[in-house]
mmCIF file of C-alpha atoms and ligand atoms in Angstrom:
data_model
loop_
_atom_site.group_PDB
_atom_site.id
_atom_site.type_symbol
_atom_site.label_atom_id
_atom_site.label_comp_id
_atom_site.label_asym_id
_atom_site.label_seq_id
_atom_site.Cartn_x
_atom_site.Cartn_y
_atom_site.Cartn_z
ATOM 1 C CA MET A 149 -14.506 -11.545 4.972
ATOM 2 C CA ARG A 150 -11.697 -9.470 3.545
ATOM 3 C CA ARG A 151 -8.625 -11.371 2.417
ATOM 4 C CA PRO A 152 -5.547 -10.171 4.345
ATOM 5 C CA PHE A 153 -3.044 -8.236 2.276
ATOM 6 C CA ILE A 154 0.657 -7.968 3.175
ATOM 7 C CA ALA A 155 2.991 -5.952 0.975
ATOM 8 C CA GLY A 156 6.695 -5.145 1.232
ATOM 9 C CA ASN A 157 7.805 -1.769 -0.089
ATOM 10 C CA TRP A 158 11.523 -2.115 -0.714
ATOM 11 C CA LYS A 159 11.967 1.585 -1.564
ATOM 12 C CA LEU A 160 15.385 2.430 -3.035
ATOM 13 C CA HIS A 161 17.136 -0.712 -1.820
ATOM 14 C CA LYS A 162 18.732 -3.794 -3.365
ATOM 15 C CA THR A 163 20.500 -4.529 -6.614
ATOM 16 C CA THR A 164 18.892 -6.924 -9.074
ATOM 17 C CA ALA A 165 20.956 -9.823 -7.691
ATOM 18 C CA GLU A 166 19.950 -8.959 -4.128
ATOM 19 C CA ALA A 167 16.310 -8.584 -5.118
ATOM 20 C CA VAL A 168 16.347 -11.964 -6.845
ATOM 21 C CA ALA A 169 17.903 -13.574 -3.757
ATOM 22 C CA LEU A 170 15.211 -12.089 -1.536
ATOM 23 C CA VAL A 171 12.275 -13.099 -3.743
ATOM 24 C CA GLU A 172 13.747 -16.610 -3.999
ATOM 25 C CA ALA A 173 13.951 -16.844 -0.207
ATOM 26 C CA LEU A 174 10.396 -15.544 0.207
ATOM 27 C CA ASP A 175 9.056 -17.759 -2.555
ATOM 28 C CA SER A 176 10.451 -20.932 -1.031
ATOM 29 C CA GLY A 177 9.579 -19.919 2.525
ATOM 30 C CA LEU A 178 5.956 -18.961 1.894
ATOM 31 C CA THR A 179 4.688 -21.614 -0.557
ATOM 32 C CA ASP A 180 2.154 -22.960 1.944
ATOM 33 C CA VAL A 181 0.458 -19.584 2.550
ATOM 34 C CA ALA A 182 -2.814 -19.597 0.642
ATOM 35 C CA ASP A 183 -5.207 -17.486 2.667
ATOM 36 C CA ARG A 184 -3.633 -14.057 2.218
ATOM 37 C CA ASP A 185 -2.259 -11.872 -0.566
ATOM 38 C CA ILE A 186 1.518 -11.430 -0.508
ATOM 39 C CA VAL A 187 3.077 -8.631 -2.547
ATOM 40 C CA VAL A 188 6.606 -7.234 -2.910
ATOM 41 C CA ALA A 189 7.638 -3.961 -4.526
ATOM 42 C CA PRO A 190 11.281 -3.925 -5.697
ATOM 43 C CA VAL A 191 12.865 -1.029 -7.619
ATOM 44 C CA PHE A 192 11.905 -0.714 -11.300
ATOM 45 C CA THR A 193 15.168 -2.174 -12.606
ATOM 46 C CA ALA A 194 14.699 -5.427 -10.634
ATOM 47 C CA LEU A 195 11.071 -6.018 -11.651
ATOM 48 C CA THR A 196 11.545 -8.254 -14.686
ATOM 49 C CA SER A 197 14.130 -10.437 -12.957
ATOM 50 C CA ALA A 198 11.902 -10.737 -9.896
ATOM 51 C CA ALA A 199 8.969 -11.536 -12.180
ATOM 52 C CA SER A 200 10.768 -14.517 -13.691
ATOM 53 C CA VAL A 201 11.435 -15.931 -10.222
ATOM 54 C CA LEU A 202 7.802 -15.374 -9.231
ATOM 55 C CA SER A 203 6.138 -16.557 -12.454
ATOM 56 C CA ASP A 204 4.518 -19.499 -10.682
ATOM 57 C CA SER A 205 4.296 -18.086 -7.190
ATOM 58 C CA ASN A 206 1.689 -17.017 -4.648
ATOM 59 C CA ILE A 207 3.737 -13.814 -4.280
ATOM 60 C CA ALA A 208 2.774 -10.962 -6.612
ATOM 61 C CA LEU A 209 4.787 -7.974 -7.770
ATOM 62 C CA ALA A 210 4.074 -4.303 -7.276
ATOM 63 C CA ALA A 211 5.773 -1.209 -8.616
ATOM 64 C CA GLN A 212 6.470 1.645 -6.217
ATOM 65 C CA ASN A 213 5.276 4.429 -8.489
ATOM 66 C CA CYS A 214 4.216 5.213 -12.047
ATOM 67 C CA TYR A 215 3.473 8.088 -14.402
ATOM 68 C CA PRO A 216 -0.192 8.567 -15.344
ATOM 69 C CA GLU A 217 0.293 8.329 -19.125
ATOM 70 C CA ASN A 218 0.976 5.159 -21.047
ATOM 71 C CA GLN A 219 3.342 6.615 -23.622
ATOM 72 C CA GLY A 220 4.696 9.846 -25.001
ATOM 73 C CA ALA A 221 7.353 12.468 -24.472
ATOM 74 C CA PHE A 222 7.802 11.988 -20.708
ATOM 75 C CA THR A 223 11.533 11.480 -20.325
ATOM 76 C CA GLY A 224 12.494 9.334 -17.383
ATOM 77 C CA GLU A 225 9.002 8.127 -16.517
ATOM 78 C CA VAL A 226 7.493 4.628 -16.419
ATOM 79 C CA SER A 227 3.882 3.916 -17.358
ATOM 80 C CA PRO A 228 1.317 1.560 -15.858
ATOM 81 C CA ALA A 229 1.152 -0.363 -19.153
ATOM 82 C CA LEU A 230 4.903 -1.005 -19.027
ATOM 83 C CA LEU A 231 4.720 -2.052 -15.387
ATOM 84 C CA LYS A 232 2.031 -4.540 -16.251
ATOM 85 C CA ASP A 233 4.185 -5.733 -19.134
ATOM 86 C CA ALA A 234 7.085 -6.180 -16.680
ATOM 87 C CA GLY A 235 4.965 -8.527 -14.553
ATOM 88 C CA CYS A 236 3.356 -6.239 -11.965
ATOM 89 C CA ARG A 237 -0.160 -6.783 -10.684
ATOM 90 C CA TYR A 238 -0.090 -3.813 -8.316
ATOM 91 C CA VAL A 239 1.213 -0.246 -8.237
ATOM 92 C CA ILE A 240 1.801 1.795 -5.087
ATOM 93 C CA VAL A 241 0.593 5.363 -5.580
ATOM 94 C CA GLY A 242 0.794 8.441 -3.366
ATOM 95 C CA HIS A 243 3.371 7.174 -0.901
ATOM 96 C CA SER A 244 4.228 9.924 1.586
ATOM 97 C CA GLU A 245 7.794 10.012 0.265
ATOM 98 C CA ARG A 246 6.399 10.837 -3.184
ATOM 99 C CA ARG A 247 4.153 13.491 -1.686
ATOM 100 C CA GLN A 248 6.848 15.041 0.498
ATOM 101 C CA LEU A 249 10.064 14.656 -1.492
ATOM 102 C CA PHE A 250 8.612 14.970 -4.995
ATOM 103 C CA GLY A 251 5.722 17.334 -4.376
ATOM 104 C CA GLU A 252 2.972 15.032 -5.605
ATOM 105 C CA THR A 253 -0.489 16.501 -5.147
ATOM 106 C CA ASP A 254 -3.789 14.706 -4.591
ATOM 107 C CA ALA A 255 -4.872 15.659 -8.126
ATOM 108 C CA PHE A 256 -1.741 14.142 -9.679
ATOM 109 C CA ILE A 257 -2.101 11.040 -7.517
ATOM 110 C CA ASN A 258 -5.703 10.709 -8.694
ATOM 111 C CA ARG A 259 -4.498 10.647 -12.317
ATOM 112 C CA LYS A 260 -2.136 7.819 -11.388
ATOM 113 C CA VAL A 261 -4.902 5.908 -9.597
ATOM 114 C CA ARG A 262 -7.071 6.107 -12.714
ATOM 115 C CA ALA A 263 -4.215 5.189 -15.054
ATOM 116 C CA VAL A 264 -3.375 2.089 -12.997
ATOM 117 C CA LEU A 265 -7.014 0.995 -12.822
ATOM 118 C CA ASP A 266 -7.342 1.446 -16.594
ATOM 119 C CA THR A 267 -4.714 -1.275 -17.108
ATOM 120 C CA GLY A 268 -6.603 -3.715 -14.872
ATOM 121 C CA MET A 269 -3.918 -3.679 -12.172
ATOM 122 C CA THR A 270 -4.706 -2.990 -8.520
ATOM 123 C CA VAL A 271 -3.655 0.326 -7.045
ATOM 124 C CA ILE A 272 -2.351 0.660 -3.486
ATOM 125 C CA LEU A 273 -3.303 4.227 -2.579
ATOM 126 C CA CYS A 274 -1.265 5.568 0.353
ATOM 127 C CA ILE A 275 -2.616 8.248 2.636
ATOM 128 C CA GLY A 276 -1.626 9.534 6.047
ATOM 129 C CA GLU A 277 -1.123 12.600 8.193
ATOM 130 C CA THR A 278 2.144 14.199 9.299
ATOM 131 C CA LEU A 279 3.038 14.674 12.958
ATOM 132 C CA GLU A 280 2.216 18.362 12.683
ATOM 133 C CA GLU A 281 -1.214 17.579 11.255
ATOM 134 C CA ARG A 282 -1.897 15.029 13.991
ATOM 135 C CA GLU A 283 -0.823 17.421 16.717
ATOM 136 C CA GLY A 284 -2.915 20.174 15.125
ATOM 137 C CA ASP A 285 -5.997 17.906 15.262
ATOM 138 C CA LYS A 286 -6.146 17.747 11.490
ATOM 139 C CA THR A 287 -5.770 13.982 11.027
ATOM 140 C CA PHE A 288 -9.307 13.248 9.866
ATOM 141 C CA GLU A 289 -9.494 16.338 7.703
ATOM 142 C CA VAL A 290 -6.281 15.330 5.919
ATOM 143 C CA LEU A 291 -7.361 11.705 5.494
ATOM 144 C CA GLU A 292 -10.715 12.812 4.140
ATOM 145 C CA ARG A 293 -9.108 15.114 1.569
ATOM 146 C CA GLN A 294 -6.593 12.487 0.470
ATOM 147 C CA VAL A 295 -9.289 9.823 0.060
ATOM 148 C CA ARG A 296 -11.830 12.089 -1.657
ATOM 149 C CA GLU A 297 -9.356 13.623 -4.080
ATOM 150 C CA GLY A 298 -7.320 10.454 -4.600
ATOM 151 C CA LEU A 299 -10.464 8.526 -5.557
ATOM 152 C CA GLN A 300 -12.140 11.305 -7.550
ATOM 153 C CA ASP A 301 -14.067 9.943 -10.571
ATOM 154 C CA ILE A 302 -13.577 6.312 -9.578
ATOM 155 C CA GLY A 303 -16.780 4.288 -9.890
ATOM 156 C CA ALA A 304 -17.954 1.840 -7.234
ATOM 157 C CA ALA A 305 -17.168 -1.143 -9.482
ATOM 158 C CA ALA A 306 -13.558 0.001 -9.937
ATOM 159 C CA MET A 307 -13.074 0.012 -6.161
ATOM 160 C CA ASP A 308 -12.410 -3.732 -6.359
ATOM 161 C CA GLY A 309 -9.059 -2.669 -7.802
ATOM 162 C CA VAL A 310 -8.164 -0.374 -4.912
ATOM 163 C CA VAL A 311 -6.337 -1.137 -1.665
ATOM 164 C CA ILE A 312 -5.953 1.794 0.727
ATOM 165 C CA ALA A 313 -2.814 2.028 2.854
ATOM 166 C CA TYR A 314 -3.105 4.205 5.948
ATOM 167 C CA GLU A 315 0.445 5.262 6.740
ATOM 168 C CA PRO A 316 0.837 7.991 9.345
ATOM 169 C CA VAL A 317 3.924 9.867 8.158
ATOM 170 C CA TRP A 318 5.296 10.141 11.705
ATOM 171 C CA ALA A 319 5.387 6.337 11.935
ATOM 172 C CA ILE A 320 7.236 5.701 8.661
ATOM 173 C CA GLY A 321 10.822 4.610 9.132
ATOM 174 C CA THR A 322 10.885 6.151 12.603
ATOM 175 C CA GLY A 323 10.416 3.034 14.693
ATOM 176 C CA LYS A 324 7.301 4.714 16.147
ATOM 177 C CA THR A 325 4.180 2.736 15.369
ATOM 178 C CA ALA A 326 0.658 4.001 15.750
ATOM 179 C CA SER A 327 -0.921 2.201 18.690
ATOM 180 C CA ASP A 328 -3.409 -0.509 17.789
ATOM 181 C CA ALA A 329 -6.203 1.822 18.908
ATOM 182 C CA GLN A 330 -4.917 4.861 16.978
ATOM 183 C CA ALA A 331 -4.599 2.817 13.813
ATOM 184 C CA GLN A 332 -8.024 1.208 14.256
ATOM 185 C CA GLN A 333 -9.611 4.627 14.771
ATOM 186 C CA ALA A 334 -8.158 5.918 11.504
ATOM 187 C CA HIS A 335 -9.139 2.767 9.597
ATOM 188 C CA ASP A 336 -12.668 2.947 10.942
ATOM 189 C CA PHE A 337 -12.869 6.587 9.836
ATOM 190 C CA ILE A 338 -11.623 5.715 6.333
ATOM 191 C CA ARG A 339 -14.090 2.835 5.988
ATOM 192 C CA ARG A 340 -17.014 5.064 6.957
ATOM 193 C CA LEU A 341 -15.833 7.652 4.475
ATOM 194 C CA ILE A 342 -15.764 4.998 1.734
ATOM 195 C CA ALA A 343 -19.331 4.077 2.675
ATOM 196 C CA ASP A 344 -20.310 7.746 2.257
ATOM 197 C CA LEU A 345 -18.467 8.218 -1.016
ATOM 198 C CA PHE A 346 -19.591 4.892 -2.525
ATOM 199 C CA ASP A 347 -21.829 2.558 -0.562
ATOM 200 C CA LYS A 348 -21.798 0.141 2.323
ATOM 201 C CA GLN A 349 -20.909 -2.879 0.182
ATOM 202 C CA VAL A 350 -17.842 -1.152 -1.218
ATOM 203 C CA ALA A 351 -16.818 -0.121 2.297
ATOM 204 C CA GLU A 352 -17.201 -3.682 3.575
ATOM 205 C CA ARG A 353 -15.106 -5.064 0.726
ATOM 206 C CA VAL A 354 -12.288 -2.540 0.454
ATOM 207 C CA ARG A 355 -9.048 -3.553 2.131
ATOM 208 C CA ILE A 356 -7.457 -0.912 4.313
ATOM 209 C CA VAL A 357 -3.936 -1.824 5.377
ATOM 210 C CA TYR A 358 -1.675 -0.148 7.922
ATOM 211 C CA GLY A 359 1.894 1.013 7.277
ATOM 212 C CA GLY A 360 4.485 2.646 9.503
ATOM 213 C CA SER A 361 7.177 0.667 11.335
ATOM 214 C CA VAL A 362 5.329 -2.646 11.117
ATOM 215 C CA LYS A 363 7.549 -5.373 12.547
ATOM 216 C CA PRO A 364 7.300 -8.996 13.655
ATOM 217 C CA GLY A 365 6.731 -7.748 17.201
ATOM 218 C CA ASN A 366 3.755 -5.475 16.541
ATOM 219 C CA VAL A 367 2.009 -6.984 13.527
ATOM 220 C CA ASP A 368 -0.246 -9.377 15.450
ATOM 221 C CA GLY A 369 -1.787 -6.673 17.632
ATOM 222 C CA LEU A 370 -2.366 -4.340 14.699
ATOM 223 C CA LEU A 371 -3.943 -6.995 12.514
ATOM 224 C CA ARG A 372 -6.228 -8.073 15.326
ATOM 225 C CA GLN A 373 -8.091 -4.770 14.912
ATOM 226 C CA PRO A 374 -11.371 -5.232 13.065
ATOM 227 C CA ASP A 375 -10.687 -2.657 10.338
ATOM 228 C CA ILE A 376 -6.997 -3.390 9.734
ATOM 229 C CA ASP A 377 -6.829 -5.810 6.822
ATOM 230 C CA GLY A 378 -3.111 -6.065 6.320
ATOM 231 C CA ALA A 379 0.163 -4.189 6.271
ATOM 232 C CA LEU A 380 2.428 -2.193 3.992
ATOM 233 C CA VAL A 381 5.907 -2.851 5.317
ATOM 234 C CA GLY A 382 9.060 -0.859 4.558
ATOM 235 C CA GLY A 383 12.228 -1.555 6.557
ATOM 236 C CA ALA A 384 11.170 -4.957 7.898
ATOM 237 C CA SER A 385 10.363 -6.212 4.384
ATOM 238 C CA LEU A 386 14.047 -6.137 3.424
ATOM 239 C CA LYS A 387 14.844 -9.146 5.618
ATOM 240 C CA ALA A 388 13.329 -12.464 4.579
ATOM 241 C CA GLU A 389 12.873 -13.717 8.148
ATOM 242 C CA ASP A 390 11.099 -10.592 9.349
ATOM 243 C CA PHE A 391 8.848 -10.274 6.328
ATOM 244 C CA MET A 392 7.882 -13.944 6.453
ATOM 245 C CA ARG A 393 6.940 -13.591 10.107
ATOM 246 C CA ILE A 394 4.828 -10.554 9.254
ATOM 247 C CA VAL A 395 3.105 -12.468 6.452
ATOM 248 C CA ARG A 396 2.402 -15.233 8.984
ATOM 249 C CA PHE A 397 0.808 -12.786 11.429
ATOM 250 C CA GLU A 398 -1.510 -14.348 13.958
ATOM 251 C CA ALA A 399 -4.727 -12.433 14.337
ATOM 252 C CA GLY A 400 -6.670 -15.221 16.008
HETATM 253 P P1 PGA B 189 8.466 1.447 7.378
HETATM 254 O O1 PGA B 189 7.913 2.018 5.974
HETATM 255 O O2 PGA B 189 7.829 0.105 7.591
HETATM 256 O O3 PGA B 189 9.957 1.371 7.194
HETATM 257 O O4 PGA B 189 8.061 2.416 8.426
HETATM 258 C C1 PGA B 189 6.575 1.845 5.611
HETATM 259 C C2 PGA B 189 6.311 2.480 4.262
HETATM 260 O O5 PGA B 189 6.900 3.534 3.989
HETATM 261 O O6 PGA B 189 5.522 1.967 3.441
#
């Protein structure tokens, strides 16, 4: 059985005071939840303050990005080692906004994946096709390339530190969600690919979560799919009520 994994990606939202208020609300509202992983990813500048609120919590912290070197002359960048030092247990890598707005390639993303794993943190590797790629029947080709290249030179044992987030770009922030069946089909494809690249045990263990306009109203259906192990939530993670309802999804 794979432990469900629900993460909130706050993107470029919330001041430190607002972030602290939200983690406080989540922390007190979710204390009884013990059977799933709960993660939030505030902006870099709010991480240490959020970490002090969450020091004794069942909610863990993620960073939204990192640079693949731990120190050096890289003005403006933040390293995995520093994110760990700030209290993070996870780092999101390869989000479609990074790929599209900042030109990140699969090779660069792979360096980040390896750098995060080297610190002992868990990496949340985001993949997903654009609308054009889906309409051009390229979805599986794109997912295969992103998984293969993103996980290049990662050993089977290190896969325990990897969560894959399938986020179709056309569903991110658009209000359009992949249907339960579309999402399941992609997750099933990714899991088979992991079995090919590693082995069946790794494929059975790896968590593959869905992202793209997940909301209280659609989370239950999505998470009822056999290969959907959780959610990476953007917009709906900014409101305590909505995110708590998503965390309390009912897949039964
Ligand atoms: P969304 O974002 O839930 O607002 O669509 C998801 C994401 O970008 O991770």
